[in-house]
Coordinates of C-alpha atoms and ligand atoms in Angstrom, one line a residue:
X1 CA 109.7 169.8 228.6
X2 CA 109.6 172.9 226.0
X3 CA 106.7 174.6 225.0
X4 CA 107.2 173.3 221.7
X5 CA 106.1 169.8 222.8
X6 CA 103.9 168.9 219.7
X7 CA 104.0 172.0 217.8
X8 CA 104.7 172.9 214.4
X9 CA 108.6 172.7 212.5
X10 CA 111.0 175.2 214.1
X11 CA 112.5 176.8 211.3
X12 CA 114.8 179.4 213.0
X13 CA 117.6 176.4 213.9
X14 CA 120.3 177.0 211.8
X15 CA 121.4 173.3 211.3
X16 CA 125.3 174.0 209.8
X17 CA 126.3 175.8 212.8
X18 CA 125.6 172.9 214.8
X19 CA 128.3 170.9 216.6
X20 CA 127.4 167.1 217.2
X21 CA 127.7 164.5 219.9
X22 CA 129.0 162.2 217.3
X23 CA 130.0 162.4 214.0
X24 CA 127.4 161.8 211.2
X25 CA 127.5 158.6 209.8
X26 CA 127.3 157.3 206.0
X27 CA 124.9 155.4 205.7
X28 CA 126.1 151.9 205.2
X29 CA 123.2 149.4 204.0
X30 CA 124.6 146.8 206.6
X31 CA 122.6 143.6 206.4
X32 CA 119.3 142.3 208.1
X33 CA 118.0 138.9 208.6
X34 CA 116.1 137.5 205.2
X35 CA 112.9 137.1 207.4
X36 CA 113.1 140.3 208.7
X37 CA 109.8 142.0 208.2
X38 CA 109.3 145.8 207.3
X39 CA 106.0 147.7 206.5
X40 CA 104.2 150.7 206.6
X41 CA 102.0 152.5 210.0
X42 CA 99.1 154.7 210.0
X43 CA 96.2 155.4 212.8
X44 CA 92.7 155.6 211.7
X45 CA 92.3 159.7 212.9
X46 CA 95.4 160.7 210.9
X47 CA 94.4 159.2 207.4
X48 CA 90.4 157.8 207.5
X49 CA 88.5 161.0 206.6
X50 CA 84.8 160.0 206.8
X51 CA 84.2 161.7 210.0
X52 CA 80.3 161.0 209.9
X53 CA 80.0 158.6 207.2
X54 CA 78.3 155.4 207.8
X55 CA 77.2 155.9 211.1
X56 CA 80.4 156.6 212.8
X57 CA 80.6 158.1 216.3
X58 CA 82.3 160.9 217.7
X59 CA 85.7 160.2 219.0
X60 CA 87.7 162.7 221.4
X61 CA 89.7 164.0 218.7
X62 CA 86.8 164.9 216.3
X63 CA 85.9 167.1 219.3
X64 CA 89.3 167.9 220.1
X65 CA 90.5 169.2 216.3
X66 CA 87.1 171.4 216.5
X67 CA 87.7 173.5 219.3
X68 CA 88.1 177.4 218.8
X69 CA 90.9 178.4 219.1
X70 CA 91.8 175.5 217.0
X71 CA 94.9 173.4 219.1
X72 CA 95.5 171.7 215.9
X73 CA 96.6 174.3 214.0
X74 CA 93.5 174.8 212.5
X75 CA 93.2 171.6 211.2
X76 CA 90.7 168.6 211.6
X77 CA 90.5 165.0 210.3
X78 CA 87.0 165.2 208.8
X79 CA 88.5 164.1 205.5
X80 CA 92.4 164.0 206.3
X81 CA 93.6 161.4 203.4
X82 CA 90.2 160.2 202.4
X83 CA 91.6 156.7 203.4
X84 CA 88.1 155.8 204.1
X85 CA 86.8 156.5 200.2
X86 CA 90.2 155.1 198.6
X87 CA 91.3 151.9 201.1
X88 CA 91.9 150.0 197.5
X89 CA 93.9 152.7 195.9
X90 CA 96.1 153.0 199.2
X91 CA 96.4 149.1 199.5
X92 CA 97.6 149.1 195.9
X93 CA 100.1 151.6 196.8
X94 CA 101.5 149.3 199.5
X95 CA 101.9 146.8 197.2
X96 CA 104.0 148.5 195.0
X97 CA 106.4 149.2 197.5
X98 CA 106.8 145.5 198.5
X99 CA 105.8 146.0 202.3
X100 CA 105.4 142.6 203.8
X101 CA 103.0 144.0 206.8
X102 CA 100.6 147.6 207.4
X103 CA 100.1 148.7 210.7
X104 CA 97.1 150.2 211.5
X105 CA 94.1 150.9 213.7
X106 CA 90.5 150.8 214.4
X107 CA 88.7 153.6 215.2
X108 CA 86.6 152.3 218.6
X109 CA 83.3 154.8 217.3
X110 CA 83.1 153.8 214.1
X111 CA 82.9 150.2 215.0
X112 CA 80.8 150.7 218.4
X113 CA 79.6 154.6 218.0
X114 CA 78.7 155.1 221.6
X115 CA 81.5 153.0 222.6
X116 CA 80.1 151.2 226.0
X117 CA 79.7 147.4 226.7
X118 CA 75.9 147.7 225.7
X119 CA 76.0 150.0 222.9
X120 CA 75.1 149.2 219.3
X121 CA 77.7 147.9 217.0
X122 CA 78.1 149.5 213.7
X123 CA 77.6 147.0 210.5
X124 CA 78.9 149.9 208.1
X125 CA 81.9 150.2 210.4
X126 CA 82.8 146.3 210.9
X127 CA 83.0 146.3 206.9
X128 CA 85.6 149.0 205.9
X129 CA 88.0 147.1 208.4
X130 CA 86.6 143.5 207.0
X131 CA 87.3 145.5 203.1
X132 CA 90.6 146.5 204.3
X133 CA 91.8 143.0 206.0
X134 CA 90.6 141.5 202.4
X135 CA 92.6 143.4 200.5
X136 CA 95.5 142.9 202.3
X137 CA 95.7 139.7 202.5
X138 CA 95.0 139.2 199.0
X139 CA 98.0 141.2 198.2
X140 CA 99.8 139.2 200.8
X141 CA 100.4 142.2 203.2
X142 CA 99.9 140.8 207.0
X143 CA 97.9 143.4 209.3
X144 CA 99.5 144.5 212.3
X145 CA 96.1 145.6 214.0
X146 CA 96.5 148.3 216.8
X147 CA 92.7 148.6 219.1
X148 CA 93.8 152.1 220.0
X149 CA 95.4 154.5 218.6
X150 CA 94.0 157.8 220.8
X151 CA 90.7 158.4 219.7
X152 CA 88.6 157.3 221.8
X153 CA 84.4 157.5 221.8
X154 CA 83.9 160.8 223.0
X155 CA 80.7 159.4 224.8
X156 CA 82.9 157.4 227.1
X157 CA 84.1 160.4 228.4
X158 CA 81.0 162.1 228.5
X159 CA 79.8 159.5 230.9
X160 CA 82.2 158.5 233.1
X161 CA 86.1 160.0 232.6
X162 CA 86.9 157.1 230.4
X163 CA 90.9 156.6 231.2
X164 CA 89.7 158.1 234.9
X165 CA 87.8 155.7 235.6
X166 CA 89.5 152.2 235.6
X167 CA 87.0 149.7 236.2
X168 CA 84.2 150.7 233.7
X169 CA 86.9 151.6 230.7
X170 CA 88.3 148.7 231.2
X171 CA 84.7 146.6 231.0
X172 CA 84.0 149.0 227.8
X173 CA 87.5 148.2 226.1
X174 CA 87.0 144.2 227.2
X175 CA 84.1 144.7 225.0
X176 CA 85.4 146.5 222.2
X177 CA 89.1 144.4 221.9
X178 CA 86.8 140.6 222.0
X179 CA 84.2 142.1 219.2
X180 CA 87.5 143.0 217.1
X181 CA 89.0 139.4 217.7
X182 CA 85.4 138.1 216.9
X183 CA 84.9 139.7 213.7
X184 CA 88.2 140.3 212.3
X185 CA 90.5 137.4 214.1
X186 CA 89.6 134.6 211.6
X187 CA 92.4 136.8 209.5
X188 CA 94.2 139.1 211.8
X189 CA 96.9 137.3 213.9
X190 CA 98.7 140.4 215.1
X191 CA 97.4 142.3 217.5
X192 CA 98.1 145.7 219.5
X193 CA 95.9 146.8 222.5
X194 CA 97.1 150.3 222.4
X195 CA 99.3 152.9 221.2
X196 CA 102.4 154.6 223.0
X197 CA 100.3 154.9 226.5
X198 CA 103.0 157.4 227.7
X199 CA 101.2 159.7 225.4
X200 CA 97.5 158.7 226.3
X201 CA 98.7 159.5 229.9
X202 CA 101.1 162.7 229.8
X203 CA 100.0 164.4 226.5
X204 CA 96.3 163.8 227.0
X205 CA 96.0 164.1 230.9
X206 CA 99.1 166.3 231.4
X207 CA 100.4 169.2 229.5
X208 CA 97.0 168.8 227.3
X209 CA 98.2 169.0 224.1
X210 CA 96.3 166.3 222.7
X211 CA 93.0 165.3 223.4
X212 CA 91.4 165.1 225.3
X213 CA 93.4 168.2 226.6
X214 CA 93.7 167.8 230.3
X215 CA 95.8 170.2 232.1
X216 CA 95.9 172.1 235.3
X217 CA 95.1 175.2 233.5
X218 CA 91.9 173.4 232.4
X219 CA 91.3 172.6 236.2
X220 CA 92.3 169.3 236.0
X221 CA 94.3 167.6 238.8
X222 CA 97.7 166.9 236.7
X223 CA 99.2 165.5 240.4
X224 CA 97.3 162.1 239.8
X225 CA 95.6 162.3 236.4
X226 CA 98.1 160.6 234.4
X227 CA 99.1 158.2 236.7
X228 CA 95.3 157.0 237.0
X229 CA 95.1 157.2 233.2
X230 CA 98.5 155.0 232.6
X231 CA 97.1 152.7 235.3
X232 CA 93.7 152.3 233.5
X233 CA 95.5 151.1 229.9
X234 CA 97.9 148.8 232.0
X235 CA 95.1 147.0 233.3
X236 CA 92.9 147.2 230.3
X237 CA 95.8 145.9 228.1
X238 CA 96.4 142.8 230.4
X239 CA 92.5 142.2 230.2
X240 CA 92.2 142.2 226.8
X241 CA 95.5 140.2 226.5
X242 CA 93.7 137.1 229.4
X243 CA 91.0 137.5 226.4
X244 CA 92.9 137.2 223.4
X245 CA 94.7 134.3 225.5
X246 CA 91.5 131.9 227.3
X247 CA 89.2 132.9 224.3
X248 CA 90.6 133.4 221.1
X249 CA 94.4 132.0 220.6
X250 CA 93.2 128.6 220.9
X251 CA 92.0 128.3 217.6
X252 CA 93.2 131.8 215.7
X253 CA 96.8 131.2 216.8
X254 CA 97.7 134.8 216.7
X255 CA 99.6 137.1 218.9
X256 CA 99.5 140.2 221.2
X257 CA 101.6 142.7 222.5
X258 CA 101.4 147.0 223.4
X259 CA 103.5 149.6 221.6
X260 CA 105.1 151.7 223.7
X261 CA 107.3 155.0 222.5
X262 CA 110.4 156.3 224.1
X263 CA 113.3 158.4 223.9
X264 CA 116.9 157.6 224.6
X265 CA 118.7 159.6 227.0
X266 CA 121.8 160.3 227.3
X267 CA 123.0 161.9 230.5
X268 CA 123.5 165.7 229.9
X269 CA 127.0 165.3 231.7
X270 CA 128.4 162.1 230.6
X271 CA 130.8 162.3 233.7
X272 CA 128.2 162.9 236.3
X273 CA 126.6 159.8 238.1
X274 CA 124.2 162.7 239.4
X275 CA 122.9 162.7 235.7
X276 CA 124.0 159.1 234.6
X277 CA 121.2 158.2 237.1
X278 CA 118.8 161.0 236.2
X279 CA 119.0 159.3 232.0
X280 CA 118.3 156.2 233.6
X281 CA 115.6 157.4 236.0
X282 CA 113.8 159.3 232.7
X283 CA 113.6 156.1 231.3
X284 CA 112.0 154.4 234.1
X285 CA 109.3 156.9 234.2
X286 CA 108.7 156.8 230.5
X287 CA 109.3 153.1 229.4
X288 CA 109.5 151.1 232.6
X289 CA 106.3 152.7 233.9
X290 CA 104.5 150.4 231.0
X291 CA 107.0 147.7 230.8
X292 CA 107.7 146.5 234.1
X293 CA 104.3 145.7 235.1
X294 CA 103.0 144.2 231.3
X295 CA 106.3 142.6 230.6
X296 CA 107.5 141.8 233.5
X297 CA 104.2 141.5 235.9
X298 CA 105.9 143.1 238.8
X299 CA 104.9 146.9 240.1
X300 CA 106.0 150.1 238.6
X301 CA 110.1 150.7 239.0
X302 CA 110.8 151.1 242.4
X303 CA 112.0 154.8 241.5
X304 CA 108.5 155.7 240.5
X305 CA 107.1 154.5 244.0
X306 CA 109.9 156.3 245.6
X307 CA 109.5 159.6 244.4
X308 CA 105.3 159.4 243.6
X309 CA 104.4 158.4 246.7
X310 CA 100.6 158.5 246.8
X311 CA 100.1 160.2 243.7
X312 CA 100.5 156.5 241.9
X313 CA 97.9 154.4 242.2
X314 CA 98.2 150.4 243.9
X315 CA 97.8 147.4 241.8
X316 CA 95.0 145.6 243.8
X317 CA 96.0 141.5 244.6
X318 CA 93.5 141.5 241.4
X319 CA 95.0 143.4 239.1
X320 CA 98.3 141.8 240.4
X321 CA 97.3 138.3 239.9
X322 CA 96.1 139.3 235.9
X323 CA 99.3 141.3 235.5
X324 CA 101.7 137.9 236.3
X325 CA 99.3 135.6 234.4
X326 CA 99.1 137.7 231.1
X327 CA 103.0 139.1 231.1
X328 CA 104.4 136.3 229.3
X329 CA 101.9 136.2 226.8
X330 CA 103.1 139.4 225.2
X331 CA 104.8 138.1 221.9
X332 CA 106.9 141.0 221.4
X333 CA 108.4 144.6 222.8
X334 CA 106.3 146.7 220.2
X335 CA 108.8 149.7 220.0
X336 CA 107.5 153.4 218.4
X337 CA 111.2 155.5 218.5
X338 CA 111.5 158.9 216.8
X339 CA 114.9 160.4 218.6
X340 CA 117.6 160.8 221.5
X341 CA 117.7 163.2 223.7
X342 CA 119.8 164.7 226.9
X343 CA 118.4 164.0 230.5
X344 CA 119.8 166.5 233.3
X345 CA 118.6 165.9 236.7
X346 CA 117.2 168.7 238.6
X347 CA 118.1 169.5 242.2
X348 CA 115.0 168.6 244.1
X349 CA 112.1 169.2 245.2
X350 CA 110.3 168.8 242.2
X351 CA 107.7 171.0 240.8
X352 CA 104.1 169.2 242.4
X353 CA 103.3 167.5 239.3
X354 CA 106.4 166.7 238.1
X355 CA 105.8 163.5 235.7
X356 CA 109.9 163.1 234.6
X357 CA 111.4 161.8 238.0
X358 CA 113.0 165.0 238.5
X359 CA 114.7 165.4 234.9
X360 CA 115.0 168.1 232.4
X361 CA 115.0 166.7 228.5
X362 CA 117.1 168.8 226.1
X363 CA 118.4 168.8 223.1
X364 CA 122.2 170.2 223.8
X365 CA 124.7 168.8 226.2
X366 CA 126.9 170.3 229.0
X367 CA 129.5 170.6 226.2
X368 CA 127.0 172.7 223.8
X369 CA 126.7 169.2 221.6
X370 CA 123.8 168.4 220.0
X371 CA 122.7 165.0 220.0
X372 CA 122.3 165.1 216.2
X373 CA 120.7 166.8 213.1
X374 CA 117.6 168.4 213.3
X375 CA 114.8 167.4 211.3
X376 CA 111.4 168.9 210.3
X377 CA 110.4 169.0 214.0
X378 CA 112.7 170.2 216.4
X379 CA 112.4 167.5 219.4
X380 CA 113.3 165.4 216.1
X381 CA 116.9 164.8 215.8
X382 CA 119.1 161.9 214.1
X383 CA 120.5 160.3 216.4
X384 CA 120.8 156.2 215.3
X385 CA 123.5 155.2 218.4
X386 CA 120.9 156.4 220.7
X387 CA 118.6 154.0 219.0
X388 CA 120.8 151.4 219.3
X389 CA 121.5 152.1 222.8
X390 CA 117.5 152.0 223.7
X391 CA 117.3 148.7 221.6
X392 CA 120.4 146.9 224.0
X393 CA 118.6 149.0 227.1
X394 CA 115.0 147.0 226.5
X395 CA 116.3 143.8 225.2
X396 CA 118.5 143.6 228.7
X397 CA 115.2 144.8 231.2
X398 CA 112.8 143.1 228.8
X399 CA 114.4 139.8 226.9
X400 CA 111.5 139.7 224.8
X401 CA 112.5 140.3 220.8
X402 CA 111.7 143.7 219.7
X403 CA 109.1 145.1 216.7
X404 CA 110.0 148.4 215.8
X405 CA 106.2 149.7 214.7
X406 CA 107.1 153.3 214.0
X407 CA 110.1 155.1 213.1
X408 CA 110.3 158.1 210.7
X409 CA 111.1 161.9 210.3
X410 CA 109.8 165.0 208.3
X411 CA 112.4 166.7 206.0
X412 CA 113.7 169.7 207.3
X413 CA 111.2 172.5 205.2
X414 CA 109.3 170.0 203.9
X415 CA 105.8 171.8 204.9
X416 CA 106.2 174.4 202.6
X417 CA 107.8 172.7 199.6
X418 CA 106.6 172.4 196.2
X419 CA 105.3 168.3 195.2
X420 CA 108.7 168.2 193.4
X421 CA 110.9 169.3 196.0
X422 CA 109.1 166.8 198.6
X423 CA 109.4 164.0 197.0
X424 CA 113.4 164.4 196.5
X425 CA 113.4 163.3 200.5
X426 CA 117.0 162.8 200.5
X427 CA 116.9 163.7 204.2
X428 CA 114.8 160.7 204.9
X429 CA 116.5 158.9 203.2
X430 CA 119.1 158.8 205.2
X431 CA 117.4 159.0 208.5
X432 CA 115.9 155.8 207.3
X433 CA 119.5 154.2 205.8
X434 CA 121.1 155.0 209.6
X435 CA 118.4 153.5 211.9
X436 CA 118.4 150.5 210.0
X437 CA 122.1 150.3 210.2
X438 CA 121.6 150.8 213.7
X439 CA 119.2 147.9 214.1
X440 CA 121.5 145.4 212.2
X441 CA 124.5 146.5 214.2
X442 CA 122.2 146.1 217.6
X443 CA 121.0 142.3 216.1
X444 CA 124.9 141.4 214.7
X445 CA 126.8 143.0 216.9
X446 CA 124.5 142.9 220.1
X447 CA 122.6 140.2 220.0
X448 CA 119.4 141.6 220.6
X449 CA 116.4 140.4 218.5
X450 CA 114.7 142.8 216.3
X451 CA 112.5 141.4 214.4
X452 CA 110.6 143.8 212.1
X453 CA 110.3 147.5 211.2
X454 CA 107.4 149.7 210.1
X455 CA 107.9 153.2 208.6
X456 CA 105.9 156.1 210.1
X457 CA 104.1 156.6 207.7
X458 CA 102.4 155.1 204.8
X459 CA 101.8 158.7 203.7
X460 CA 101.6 162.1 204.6
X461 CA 98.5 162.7 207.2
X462 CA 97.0 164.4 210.2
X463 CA 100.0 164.9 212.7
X464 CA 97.8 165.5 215.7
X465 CA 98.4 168.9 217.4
X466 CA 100.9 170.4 214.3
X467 CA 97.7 169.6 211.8
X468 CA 98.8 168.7 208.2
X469 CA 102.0 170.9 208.8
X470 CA 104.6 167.8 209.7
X471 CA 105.2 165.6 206.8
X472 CA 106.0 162.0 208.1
X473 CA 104.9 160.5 205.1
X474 CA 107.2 157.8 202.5
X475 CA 104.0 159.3 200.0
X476 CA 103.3 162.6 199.3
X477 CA 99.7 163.7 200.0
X478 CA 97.9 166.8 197.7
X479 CA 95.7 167.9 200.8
X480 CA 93.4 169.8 198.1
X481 CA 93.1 167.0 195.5
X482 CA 94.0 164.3 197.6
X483 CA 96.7 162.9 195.0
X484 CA 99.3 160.6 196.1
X485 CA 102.7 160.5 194.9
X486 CA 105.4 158.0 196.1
X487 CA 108.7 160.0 197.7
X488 CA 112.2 158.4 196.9
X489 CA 112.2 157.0 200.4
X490 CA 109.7 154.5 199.6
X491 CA 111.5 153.5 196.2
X492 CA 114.5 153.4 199.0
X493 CA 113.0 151.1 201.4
X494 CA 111.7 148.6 198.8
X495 CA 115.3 148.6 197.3
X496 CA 117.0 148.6 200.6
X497 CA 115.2 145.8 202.6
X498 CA 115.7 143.9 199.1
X499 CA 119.3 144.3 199.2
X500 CA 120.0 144.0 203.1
X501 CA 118.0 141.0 203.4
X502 CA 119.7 139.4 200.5
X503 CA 123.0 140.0 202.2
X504 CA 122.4 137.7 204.9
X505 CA 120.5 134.7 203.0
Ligands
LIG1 C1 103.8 158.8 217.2 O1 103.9 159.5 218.4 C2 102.4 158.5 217.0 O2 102.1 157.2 217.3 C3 101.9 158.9 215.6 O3 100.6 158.9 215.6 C4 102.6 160.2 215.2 O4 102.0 160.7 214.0 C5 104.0 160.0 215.1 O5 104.6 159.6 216.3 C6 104.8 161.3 214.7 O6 104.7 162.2 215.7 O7 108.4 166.2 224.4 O8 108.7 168.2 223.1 O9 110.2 166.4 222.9 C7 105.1 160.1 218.7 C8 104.9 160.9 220.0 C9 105.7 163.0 219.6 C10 106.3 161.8 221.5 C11 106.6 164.1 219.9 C12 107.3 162.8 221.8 C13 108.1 164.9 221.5 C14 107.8 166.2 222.0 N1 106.0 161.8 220.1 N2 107.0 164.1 221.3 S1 108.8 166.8 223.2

């Protein structure tokens, strides 16, 4: 993986002397079902602001985004969009783009400061998310509720390695996910346990470039950390989904499911069955990792066990039993997908704490092809067949219909352009226009059932490790005066899911 992991927009590609894998497409508006859902995504850290009002708690990445020397490029999310102090302007907003659903999250320390099973719940906390559920459903937007999206109570760490330490996270987050159904289930039906928990695992416990930043250079063991961390959400997820299921669905008739992200990968030599298997093998260790045992109850892919060894943790005849129980209650494949890239497979050994199956990601081909345009970040390329290629590759391992909960790209430049020039987002535009002529060929042509699609994001906001300096946003956000100003994409997507959907009526 490249140093560049997370980091800030690569300016120095030059994108017009770039030759393709395939040619670029126009886009083509192609049709989508007239129930087919689309919306808008956020997480709490990225847009909330209000980073001690109310009572709220100290999450890892309040501690993380205040280190020195800042790994956030200088940035924190003390006031990010001020979501907090303008929920009824930004729901507005939503409802002027006609989104059928938001996606967002809770933060776990404003609700439950400390975090544990026997800490104090938060009053102030439990009512922004009650405001915000309100207000949605009085404009008729469904909430698509995620539990956790990466910022967890930084006291749970404190005490006891939260991730690392299976059994008691999982008791705190069993906690935390039946207080959420509790309070807010009477009016959220969709639920999400956690956010892309390839991240959580590799990014967090791994190369440590978001929180809590884990790595070996940190002196932490990156051999078995993220396989203990991945193995701590799998387990919590099911728990929380045997909740949902014995305690709450019986009378809130909602559902549940996990987003997970992933990459398509095309092998580097598309001869090769040397690298034909190392594409597939990268996506066992990114996707299947997570989806074999939630979705399909059985242990990780059998290539994981091969090549891990010890270093991967055993699901006890516990964990096993919970696993098979709670795998067909998952409602949906919740998919985050960004971009496509090239696996090449190494000659072994492997480095000690490899975490890839042997595999090297990049960007060109054997041939010197890219696998598309670049965007504003350079692991960001547009690539919509890959897309469609990971949308056939989960439906055939998974047959569970798919939710597409994040998808979205800065403009190349974007970070240092004037309001005007941002909002003329012609480049995401058609980043947008392709993937969802990608998802109508894969449902159409394919036959695999997609069943919704959020935009990443709402607006502009905290991207993590590159601070306010990647704009994913369909608004523009003024970070000084806080202003928000729609971008032609989201005048696009109204128009477009309007039109599409009206084709196939
Ligand atoms: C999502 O993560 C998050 O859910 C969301 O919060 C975030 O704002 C959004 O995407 C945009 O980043 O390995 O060098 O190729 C996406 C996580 C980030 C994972 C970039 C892969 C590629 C870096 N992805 N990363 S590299």
């Amino acid at each position: 993986m490249s140093a560049n992991m997370f980091g800030a927009e690569d300016t120095v590609l030059q994108v017009d002397n770039e030759e393709w894998l395939s040619e670029p497409r126009e886009v083509e508006d192609l049709p989508l079902p007239h129930d087919f859902l689309w919306g808008t995504a956020t997480a709490a850290y990225q847009i909330e602001g209000g980073a001690s009002q109310d009572n709220k708690g100290k999450s890892i990445w309040d501690t993380f985004s205040h280190l020195e020397p800042s790994r956030t490029n200088g940035a924190n999310g003390d006031v990010a969009c001020d979501h907090y102090n303008r929920v009824a302007e930004d729901v507005d907003l939503m409802a002027s783009y006609g989104v059928d659903t938001y996606r967002f999250s809770i933060s776990w320390s404003r609700v439950i400061p400390f975090g544990g099973r026997d800490d104090t719940v938060n009053e102030d906390g439990v009512l922004f998310y009650n405001k915000l559920v309100d207000l949605l459903l009085s404009r008729k937007i469904i909430p698509i509720v995620t539990l956790y999206h990466w910022d967890a109570p930084q006291e749970l760490y404190d005490r006891y390695g939260a991730f690392l330490n299976t059994s008691e996270f999982r008791a705190d987050f069993e906690r935390f996910a039946r207080l959420c159904f509790s309070r807010f289930g009477d009016r959220v039906t969709k639920w999400v346990t956690f956010n892309e928990p390839y991240i959580i695992s590799i990014f967090g416990h791994h190369s440590g470039v978001l929180a809590p930043g884990h790595n070996a250079a940190s002196g932490h063991d990156t051999r078995t950390e993220p396989w203990r961390v991945g193995h701590t959400i799998i387990v919590s997820h099911a728990a929380a989904v045997h909740i949902y299921a014995t305690e709450f669905q019986p009378t809130q008739n909602g559902s549940i499911t996990i987003v997970l992200n992933g990459h398509f990968y095309e092998p580097w030599d598309a001869n090769s069955i040397e690298h034909q298997a190392g594409a597939q093998r990268r996506l066992e260790f990114y996707i299947g990792w997570f989806a074999d045992p939630i979705f399909l109850g059985t242990d990780y892919p059998a290539e994981m066990r091969a090549r891990l060894g010890s270093r991967l943790p055993e699901f006890s005849p516990d964990e096993m039993a919970l696993l098979r129980n709670t795998a067909s209650t998952n409602a949906y494949y919740g998919m985050n997908h960004y971009s496509t890239k090239f696996a090449r497979a190494l000659p072994d050994p492997p480095v000690e704490d490899d975490c890839t199956g042997n595999v090297e990601e990049l960007a060109t081909n054997n041939k010197g092809k890219m696998v598309g345009p670049v965007s504003g970040m350079a692991w960001l390329r547009v690539a919509p067949d890959g897309f469609r290629k990971l949308l056939n590759w989960v439906w055939n391992r998974y047959h569970l219909p798919i939710v597409i909960t994040e998808n979205g790209c800065p403009c190349p430049g974007e970070s240092n352009m004037s309001l005007e020039q941002a909002i003329n987002d012609d480049f995401r535009v058609g980043y947008f226009g392709l993937y969802l002529d990608a998802i109508s060929r894969a449902i159409y042509e394919d036959g695999v059932p997609v069943h919704g699609y959020c935009a990443w994001s709402l607006m502009d906001n905290f991207e993590w490790s590159a601070g306010y300096s990647a704009r994913y946003g369909i608004t523009h956000v003024d970070y000084d005066t806080l202003l928000r100003t729609p971008k032609k994409s989201a005048l696009y997507l109204k128009r477009t899911f309007n039109e599409r959907r009206k084709k196939h009526e």
